[in-house]
Amino acid sequence: MEKSFMSFILTFILMFIFWVLLSGHFGLILMVSAVVFSLLVAYLSHDLLLGRASLSALVGTSVRFLVYLPWLFWEIAVANFDVIYRTLHPGMLIDPEMVTFDPKLKSDVGITILANSITLTPGTVTVVAVKKGDFKVHSLTKGADMGPMVKKVKWIEGE
């Protein structure tokens, strides 16, 4: 099967699942709308989302990303409690810092996953990508370690 067609089908399936998960409703009109608009989005953007990678590479990356999500959710939960503790502590244990680093990721998907993961984690914000690959991150505390997250994202990329 042609890679472009497979990319279209996978994008459609992902968009449809995403629509249904966000909607939470299963009425006929909503399901028809989900199919129509998922097809439209897949037609317009299948090369952007999945590119021309092989099916095995796409499946491998997708599975690794799904394994990464519980770890990310745990990190978000831990960071929430850390931010609460620091803001409610009488000594206000906040010591903001801007850090610039190059995680040496090899794909736009990896860069996007890392930037979004950092921003989703309370206490850190990806301010700007200085140049492609470089990150400038604001954190509430000095010495925020991005290493474990970078290692996980590199693993998603297949390193």
mmCIF file of C-alpha atoms in Angstrom:
data_model
loop_
_atom_site.group_PDB
_atom_site.id
_atom_site.type_symbol
_atom_site.label_atom_id
_atom_site.label_comp_id
_atom_site.label_asym_id
_atom_site.label_seq_id
_atom_site.Cartn_x
_atom_site.Cartn_y
_atom_site.Cartn_z
ATOM 1 C CA MET A 1 0.000 0.000 0.000
ATOM 2 C CA GLU A 2 1.340 3.450 -0.875
ATOM 3 C CA LYS A 3 2.867 5.374 2.065
ATOM 4 C CA SER A 4 0.848 8.504 1.297
ATOM 5 C CA PHE A 5 -2.433 6.586 1.429
ATOM 6 C CA MET A 6 -1.404 4.838 4.657
ATOM 7 C CA SER A 7 -0.481 8.222 6.115
ATOM 8 C CA PHE A 8 -3.941 9.512 5.129
ATOM 9 C CA ILE A 9 -5.698 6.525 6.750
ATOM 10 C CA LEU A 10 -3.684 6.772 9.984
ATOM 11 C CA THR A 11 -4.261 10.530 10.187
ATOM 12 C CA PHE A 12 -7.989 10.002 9.676
ATOM 13 C CA ILE A 13 -8.104 7.371 12.435
ATOM 14 C CA LEU A 14 -6.143 9.581 14.840
ATOM 15 C CA MET A 15 -8.334 12.618 14.120
ATOM 16 C CA PHE A 16 -11.518 10.587 14.503
ATOM 17 C CA ILE A 17 -10.400 9.132 17.849
ATOM 18 C CA PHE A 18 -9.307 12.589 19.011
ATOM 19 C CA TRP A 19 -12.696 14.065 18.033
ATOM 20 C CA VAL A 20 -14.631 11.325 19.839
ATOM 21 C CA LEU A 21 -12.470 11.594 22.969
ATOM 22 C CA LEU A 22 -12.903 15.362 23.135
ATOM 23 C CA SER A 23 -16.610 15.243 22.348
ATOM 24 C CA GLY A 24 -17.649 12.387 24.597
ATOM 25 C CA HIS A 25 -20.980 12.195 22.752
ATOM 26 C CA PHE A 26 -22.011 9.513 20.304
ATOM 27 C CA GLY A 27 -25.106 10.893 18.575
ATOM 28 C CA LEU A 28 -25.571 10.233 14.864
ATOM 29 C CA ILE A 29 -24.997 13.846 13.787
ATOM 30 C CA LEU A 30 -21.860 14.131 15.904
ATOM 31 C CA MET A 31 -20.444 10.867 14.582
ATOM 32 C CA VAL A 32 -21.149 11.862 10.966
ATOM 33 C CA SER A 33 -19.511 15.238 11.658
ATOM 34 C CA ALA A 34 -16.542 13.435 13.190
ATOM 35 C CA VAL A 35 -16.113 11.297 10.078
ATOM 36 C CA VAL A 36 -16.529 14.204 7.637
ATOM 37 C CA PHE A 37 -14.187 16.596 9.419
ATOM 38 C CA SER A 38 -11.643 13.899 10.230
ATOM 39 C CA LEU A 39 -11.543 13.022 6.527
ATOM 40 C CA LEU A 40 -11.128 16.705 5.645
ATOM 41 C CA VAL A 41 -8.311 17.222 8.154
ATOM 42 C CA ALA A 42 -6.636 13.997 7.042
ATOM 43 C CA TYR A 43 -6.843 15.063 3.392
ATOM 44 C CA LEU A 44 -5.352 18.496 4.110
ATOM 45 C CA SER A 45 -2.655 17.515 6.585
ATOM 46 C CA HIS A 46 -1.701 13.838 6.416
ATOM 47 C CA ASP A 47 1.791 14.685 5.141
ATOM 48 C CA LEU A 48 2.269 17.164 7.992
ATOM 49 C CA LEU A 49 1.268 14.840 10.799
ATOM 50 C CA LEU A 50 2.885 11.581 9.795
ATOM 51 C CA GLY A 51 5.111 12.522 6.889
ATOM 52 C CA ARG A 52 6.417 9.830 4.614
ATOM 53 C CA ALA A 53 7.857 7.533 7.272
ATOM 54 C CA SER A 54 7.490 3.793 6.958
ATOM 55 C CA LEU A 55 4.577 2.086 8.661
ATOM 56 C CA SER A 56 6.850 0.234 11.087
ATOM 57 C CA ALA A 57 8.550 3.507 12.098
ATOM 58 C CA LEU A 58 5.163 5.190 12.616
ATOM 59 C CA VAL A 59 3.858 2.311 14.707
ATOM 60 C CA GLY A 60 7.056 2.174 16.769
ATOM 61 C CA THR A 61 7.023 5.917 17.434
ATOM 62 C CA SER A 62 3.311 5.844 18.288
ATOM 63 C CA VAL A 63 3.723 2.963 20.743
ATOM 64 C CA ARG A 64 6.713 4.639 22.417
ATOM 65 C CA PHE A 65 4.729 7.893 22.674
ATOM 66 C CA LEU A 66 1.817 6.060 24.325
ATOM 67 C CA VAL A 67 4.260 4.511 26.814
ATOM 68 C CA TYR A 68 5.696 8.012 27.455
ATOM 69 C CA LEU A 69 2.322 9.573 28.328
ATOM 70 C CA PRO A 70 1.823 7.932 31.771
ATOM 71 C CA TRP A 71 5.336 9.014 32.749
ATOM 72 C CA LEU A 72 4.549 12.579 31.611
ATOM 73 C CA PHE A 73 1.250 12.606 33.538
ATOM 74 C CA TRP A 74 3.118 11.453 36.657
ATOM 75 C CA GLU A 75 5.715 14.218 36.204
ATOM 76 C CA ILE A 76 2.923 16.793 35.797
ATOM 77 C CA ALA A 77 1.261 15.576 39.017
ATOM 78 C CA VAL A 78 4.533 15.663 40.982
ATOM 79 C CA ALA A 79 5.341 19.139 39.625
ATOM 80 C CA ASN A 80 1.869 20.365 40.655
ATOM 81 C CA PHE A 81 2.521 19.404 44.266
ATOM 82 C CA ASP A 82 6.010 20.905 44.116
ATOM 83 C CA VAL A 83 4.657 24.248 42.860
ATOM 84 C CA ILE A 84 1.930 24.233 45.529
ATOM 85 C CA TYR A 85 4.510 23.511 48.233
ATOM 86 C CA ARG A 86 6.874 26.235 47.009
ATOM 87 C CA THR A 87 4.177 28.899 46.741
ATOM 88 C CA LEU A 88 2.579 28.126 50.109
ATOM 89 C CA HIS A 89 5.856 27.700 52.003
ATOM 90 C CA PRO A 90 6.542 30.710 54.271
ATOM 91 C CA GLY A 91 10.041 31.039 52.811
ATOM 92 C CA MET A 92 8.690 31.166 49.221
ATOM 93 C CA LEU A 93 11.192 28.676 47.841
ATOM 94 C CA ILE A 94 11.031 30.215 44.380
ATOM 95 C CA ASP A 95 14.260 31.106 42.592
ATOM 96 C CA PRO A 96 13.415 31.619 38.901
ATOM 97 C CA GLU A 97 15.913 30.870 36.186
ATOM 98 C CA MET A 98 16.142 30.944 32.387
ATOM 99 C CA VAL A 99 18.082 28.071 30.856
ATOM 100 C CA THR A 100 19.097 27.641 27.227
ATOM 101 C CA PHE A 101 20.038 24.169 26.037
ATOM 102 C CA ASP A 102 20.208 22.036 22.910
ATOM 103 C CA PRO A 103 18.629 18.616 23.466
ATOM 104 C CA LYS A 104 20.009 17.387 20.114
ATOM 105 C CA LEU A 105 16.699 15.958 18.939
ATOM 106 C CA LYS A 106 16.571 14.725 15.362
ATOM 107 C CA SER A 107 12.955 15.373 14.356
ATOM 108 C CA ASP A 108 10.363 18.127 14.418
ATOM 109 C CA VAL A 109 8.044 15.713 16.222
ATOM 110 C CA GLY A 110 10.621 15.240 18.985
ATOM 111 C CA ILE A 111 11.149 19.002 19.298
ATOM 112 C CA THR A 112 7.394 19.555 19.511
ATOM 113 C CA ILE A 113 6.864 16.794 22.078
ATOM 114 C CA LEU A 114 9.665 18.146 24.275
ATOM 115 C CA ALA A 115 8.521 21.783 24.042
ATOM 116 C CA ASN A 116 4.927 20.858 24.868
ATOM 117 C CA SER A 117 5.963 18.487 27.667
ATOM 118 C CA ILE A 118 8.067 21.199 29.304
ATOM 119 C CA THR A 119 5.251 23.735 29.033
ATOM 120 C CA LEU A 120 2.645 21.279 30.370
ATOM 121 C CA THR A 121 4.782 20.593 33.442
ATOM 122 C CA PRO A 122 3.935 23.160 36.158
ATOM 123 C CA GLY A 123 6.836 25.399 37.092
ATOM 124 C CA THR A 124 8.433 25.325 33.635
ATOM 125 C CA VAL A 125 7.639 27.095 30.381
ATOM 126 C CA THR A 126 9.320 26.807 27.002
ATOM 127 C CA VAL A 127 9.707 30.490 26.204
ATOM 128 C CA VAL A 128 11.163 30.340 22.728
ATOM 129 C CA ALA A 129 13.139 28.085 20.499
ATOM 130 C CA VAL A 130 16.147 30.367 19.899
ATOM 131 C CA LYS A 131 17.124 28.496 16.748
ATOM 132 C CA LYS A 132 15.933 25.154 15.501
ATOM 133 C CA GLY A 133 16.786 22.684 18.211
ATOM 134 C CA ASP A 134 17.710 25.166 20.953
ATOM 135 C CA PHE A 135 15.297 25.669 23.839
ATOM 136 C CA LYS A 136 15.006 28.580 26.230
ATOM 137 C CA VAL A 137 13.108 27.455 29.324
ATOM 138 C CA HIS A 138 11.890 29.449 32.323
ATOM 139 C CA SER A 139 11.676 27.495 35.561
ATOM 140 C CA LEU A 140 10.576 28.469 39.062
ATOM 141 C CA THR A 141 13.695 26.955 40.606
ATOM 142 C CA LYS A 142 17.374 26.908 39.756
ATOM 143 C CA GLY A 143 18.763 23.654 38.504
ATOM 144 C CA ALA A 144 15.581 22.260 36.962
ATOM 145 C CA ASP A 145 16.773 19.057 35.310
ATOM 146 C CA MET A 146 15.456 18.560 31.780
ATOM 147 C CA GLY A 147 17.689 15.515 31.264
ATOM 148 C CA PRO A 148 15.177 12.747 32.048
ATOM 149 C CA MET A 149 12.521 14.308 29.808
ATOM 150 C CA VAL A 150 15.027 14.773 26.973
ATOM 151 C CA LYS A 151 16.107 11.115 27.315
ATOM 152 C CA LYS A 152 12.476 9.964 27.130
ATOM 153 C CA VAL A 153 11.790 12.072 24.020
ATOM 154 C CA LYS A 154 14.953 10.751 22.341
ATOM 155 C CA TRP A 155 13.654 7.263 23.123
ATOM 156 C CA ILE A 156 10.361 8.159 21.397
ATOM 157 C CA GLU A 157 12.396 9.211 18.352
ATOM 158 C CA GLY A 158 13.988 5.779 18.330
ATOM 159 C CA GLU A 159 17.422 6.476 19.812
#
